[in-house]
Coordinates of C-alpha atoms in Angstrom, one line a residue:
X19 CA 25.4 39.3 19.6
X20 CA 21.7 39.1 19.0
X21 CA 19.7 37.3 21.7
X22 CA 18.1 34.1 20.4
X23 CA 14.4 33.8 20.6
X24 CA 11.8 31.0 20.3
X25 CA 11.5 31.3 16.6
X26 CA 15.2 31.2 16.1
X27 CA 15.3 27.8 17.9
X28 CA 12.5 26.6 15.8
X29 CA 14.2 27.7 12.6
X30 CA 17.4 25.9 13.6
X31 CA 15.4 22.7 14.4
X32 CA 13.7 22.9 11.0
X33 CA 17.1 23.1 9.4
X34 CA 18.3 20.0 11.3
X35 CA 15.2 18.1 10.1
X36 CA 16.0 19.1 6.5
X37 CA 19.5 17.8 6.9
X38 CA 18.3 14.5 8.2
X39 CA 18.1 14.1 11.9
X40 CA 18.5 10.4 12.8
X41 CA 17.0 10.9 16.2
X42 CA 13.9 12.5 14.7
X43 CA 13.4 9.4 12.5
X44 CA 13.7 7.2 15.6
X45 CA 11.0 9.3 17.3
X46 CA 8.7 8.7 14.4
X47 CA 9.5 5.0 14.2
X48 CA 9.7 3.9 17.9
X49 CA 6.8 4.2 20.4
X50 CA 8.9 4.8 23.4
X51 CA 5.9 4.9 25.7
X52 CA 5.5 1.2 25.0
X53 CA 8.6 0.6 27.1
X54 CA 7.2 2.3 30.2
X55 CA 5.5 -0.8 31.8
X56 CA 8.8 -2.7 31.6
X57 CA 10.8 0.2 32.9
X58 CA 8.4 0.8 35.8
X59 CA 8.6 -2.9 36.7
X60 CA 12.4 -3.0 36.6
X61 CA 13.0 0.2 38.4
X62 CA 10.4 -0.3 41.1
X63 CA 10.4 3.4 42.2
X64 CA 8.6 4.3 45.4
X65 CA 5.3 6.3 45.2
X66 CA 7.0 9.4 46.5
X67 CA 5.1 9.5 49.8
X68 CA 8.4 9.6 51.7
X69 CA 9.4 12.9 50.0
X70 CA 12.6 13.7 48.3
X71 CA 13.2 14.8 44.7
X72 CA 11.2 12.8 42.3
X73 CA 13.2 10.7 39.8
X74 CA 13.4 11.7 36.2
X75 CA 10.8 10.1 33.9
X76 CA 12.0 6.6 33.1
X77 CA 11.1 6.9 29.4
X78 CA 13.3 10.0 29.2
X79 CA 16.1 8.2 30.9
X80 CA 15.8 5.2 28.6
X81 CA 16.0 7.6 25.6
X82 CA 19.2 9.0 27.1
X83 CA 20.7 5.5 27.1
X84 CA 19.7 5.1 23.5
X85 CA 21.6 8.3 22.6
X86 CA 24.5 7.2 24.7
X87 CA 24.7 3.7 23.0
X88 CA 24.2 5.0 19.4
X89 CA 27.0 7.6 19.9
X90 CA 29.4 5.6 22.2
X91 CA 29.3 8.4 24.8
X92 CA 30.6 8.4 28.4
X93 CA 28.2 9.5 31.1
X94 CA 29.9 12.9 31.4
X95 CA 30.0 13.4 27.6
X96 CA 26.3 12.5 27.5
X97 CA 25.4 15.1 30.0
X98 CA 27.4 17.8 28.1
X99 CA 26.0 17.0 24.7
X100 CA 22.4 16.9 25.9
X101 CA 22.9 20.4 27.2
X102 CA 24.7 21.4 24.0
X103 CA 22.7 19.8 21.1
X104 CA 19.3 20.9 20.0
X105 CA 18.7 17.6 18.3
X106 CA 19.3 15.7 21.5
X107 CA 17.0 18.0 23.4
X108 CA 14.3 17.7 20.8
X109 CA 14.6 13.9 20.9
X110 CA 14.2 13.9 24.7
X111 CA 11.4 16.5 24.8
X112 CA 13.5 18.9 26.8
X113 CA 13.4 22.7 26.5
X114 CA 16.3 25.1 27.0
X115 CA 15.1 25.8 30.5
X116 CA 14.5 22.2 31.6
X117 CA 16.7 20.4 34.0
X118 CA 19.0 17.8 32.4
X119 CA 20.0 14.6 34.2
X120 CA 23.7 14.7 35.2
X121 CA 26.3 12.0 34.6
X122 CA 25.7 10.4 38.1
X123 CA 22.0 10.2 37.4
X124 CA 22.6 8.5 34.1
X125 CA 25.0 6.0 35.7
X126 CA 22.6 5.2 38.5
X127 CA 19.7 4.6 36.1
X128 CA 21.7 2.3 33.9
X129 CA 23.0 0.4 37.0
X130 CA 19.5 -0.1 38.3
X131 CA 18.3 -1.6 35.0
X132 CA 21.4 -3.8 34.9
X133 CA 20.9 -5.1 38.4
X134 CA 17.3 -5.8 37.6
X135 CA 18.4 -7.8 34.5
X136 CA 16.3 -5.7 32.3
X137 CA 18.6 -3.6 30.1
X138 CA 19.5 -6.3 27.5
X139 CA 15.8 -7.1 27.0
X140 CA 14.9 -3.5 26.6
X141 CA 17.6 -2.9 24.0
X142 CA 16.8 -6.1 22.1
X143 CA 13.3 -4.9 21.8
X144 CA 14.4 -1.5 20.7
X145 CA 16.7 -3.1 18.0
X146 CA 13.9 -5.4 16.8
X147 CA 11.6 -2.4 16.4
X148 CA 14.2 -0.6 14.2
X149 CA 14.8 -3.7 12.2
X150 CA 11.1 -4.2 11.5
X151 CA 11.0 -0.6 10.3
X152 CA 13.9 -1.2 7.9
X153 CA 16.7 0.3 9.9
X154 CA 20.0 -1.5 10.8
X155 CA 20.9 -0.6 14.4
X156 CA 24.6 -0.7 15.0
X157 CA 26.8 0.5 17.9
X158 CA 30.1 2.1 17.2
X159 CA 32.9 -0.3 16.4
X160 CA 36.7 0.2 16.6
X161 CA 38.8 -2.1 14.4
X162 CA 42.6 -2.3 14.5
X163 CA 45.0 -4.6 12.7
X164 CA 48.6 -4.4 13.7
X165 CA 51.5 -6.3 12.1
X166 CA 53.8 -8.0 14.6
X167 CA 57.2 -8.8 13.2
X168 CA 58.8 -12.2 13.7
X169 CA 62.4 -13.4 13.0
X170 CA 62.7 -14.3 9.4
X171 CA 63.0 -18.0 8.6
X172 CA 65.3 -19.6 6.1
X173 CA 63.5 -22.8 5.1
X174 CA 63.8 -25.0 2.1
X175 CA 60.8 -25.2 -0.4
X176 CA 59.9 -28.6 1.0
X177 CA 59.9 -27.2 4.6
X178 CA 57.7 -24.3 3.5
X179 CA 55.3 -26.7 1.9
X180 CA 55.1 -28.8 5.1
X181 CA 54.5 -25.7 7.2
X182 CA 51.7 -24.4 4.9
X183 CA 50.1 -27.8 5.2
X184 CA 50.3 -27.7 9.0
X185 CA 53.0 -30.4 9.3
X186 CA 56.3 -30.3 11.1
X187 CA 59.1 -31.0 8.5
X188 CA 60.5 -34.5 9.0
X189 CA 64.1 -33.2 9.3
X190 CA 63.1 -31.1 12.4
X191 CA 61.3 -33.8 14.4
X192 CA 64.5 -35.4 15.8
X193 CA 66.2 -32.0 16.3
X194 CA 64.4 -30.3 19.3
X195 CA 67.0 -27.5 19.5
X196 CA 66.3 -26.6 15.8
X197 CA 62.6 -27.0 16.3
X198 CA 62.6 -24.6 19.3
X199 CA 64.1 -21.9 17.1
X200 CA 61.6 -22.2 14.3
X201 CA 58.5 -20.2 14.2
X202 CA 55.9 -22.5 12.5
X203 CA 53.0 -20.1 12.6
X204 CA 54.2 -16.7 11.3
X205 CA 53.6 -16.1 7.6
X206 CA 54.7 -13.7 4.9
X207 CA 52.3 -10.9 3.9
X208 CA 52.4 -7.5 2.2
X209 CA 52.5 -4.2 4.2
X210 CA 51.0 -1.4 2.1
X211 CA 52.2 2.1 2.6
X212 CA 51.3 5.4 0.8
X213 CA 53.8 6.4 -1.8
X214 CA 55.8 9.6 -0.9
X215 CA 55.9 12.7 -3.1
X216 CA 58.9 12.8 -5.4
X217 CA 61.5 15.7 -5.3
X218 CA 59.9 17.2 -8.3
X219 CA 56.5 17.3 -6.6
X220 CA 54.9 14.5 -8.6
X221 CA 53.3 11.4 -7.0
X222 CA 54.2 7.9 -8.0
X223 CA 51.4 6.0 -9.9
X224 CA 51.1 3.4 -7.2
X225 CA 51.6 2.9 -3.5
X226 CA 54.3 0.7 -2.0
X227 CA 53.9 -3.0 -1.0
X228 CA 56.6 -4.2 1.4
X229 CA 57.1 -7.9 2.2
X230 CA 56.6 -8.5 5.9
X231 CA 57.0 -11.7 8.0
X232 CA 55.1 -12.1 11.2
X233 CA 51.6 -12.0 12.5
X234 CA 48.4 -9.9 12.1
X235 CA 47.0 -8.9 15.5
X236 CA 43.3 -8.0 15.1
X237 CA 41.3 -6.1 17.7
X238 CA 37.6 -5.4 17.5
X239 CA 35.8 -3.3 20.2

């Protein structure tokens, strides 16, 4: 395998730019140095006179939190991908030989900003900068809708009309035993499923819609 050199890395970065590197666009849009005063105030690092390893640059660490938030990464995954991806390294201003903050360092930095009550304000300011430049900042979102079955009800048309209107049918009000066995909130819906290939290899012209009685349970993360 040919050993990679400086110009090989530059060529790969140029290709990433041509393909549309979102982080490179952020670097052109956002003046991250403008966050330094607020970061220094919130972090309140010592002047280093007592010795010890100096902390990573706070602007660098904030940009790591930006990467982490935009890509929904854990601290461990963030550490790995910064070491692995040239686009991440370019965004952070790191070279191949530079030291990369580990997962524990990322966690401690985020916790320090959180305890100082500064992290929400910093990200609100970052989002506002992107919006003013015409971007729509969004974190990742997981959506799930699950159908939960309920015992099918055998109601008259009048009872169904009362239930749809949010009323208890008059015939049920003086029959607590019957009322306790009636599910007044579940509804009929259609559960769509992909049509299966036929024995001759052809596909039906439409998918299947199966009547379903119960609830829709929605989760958004």
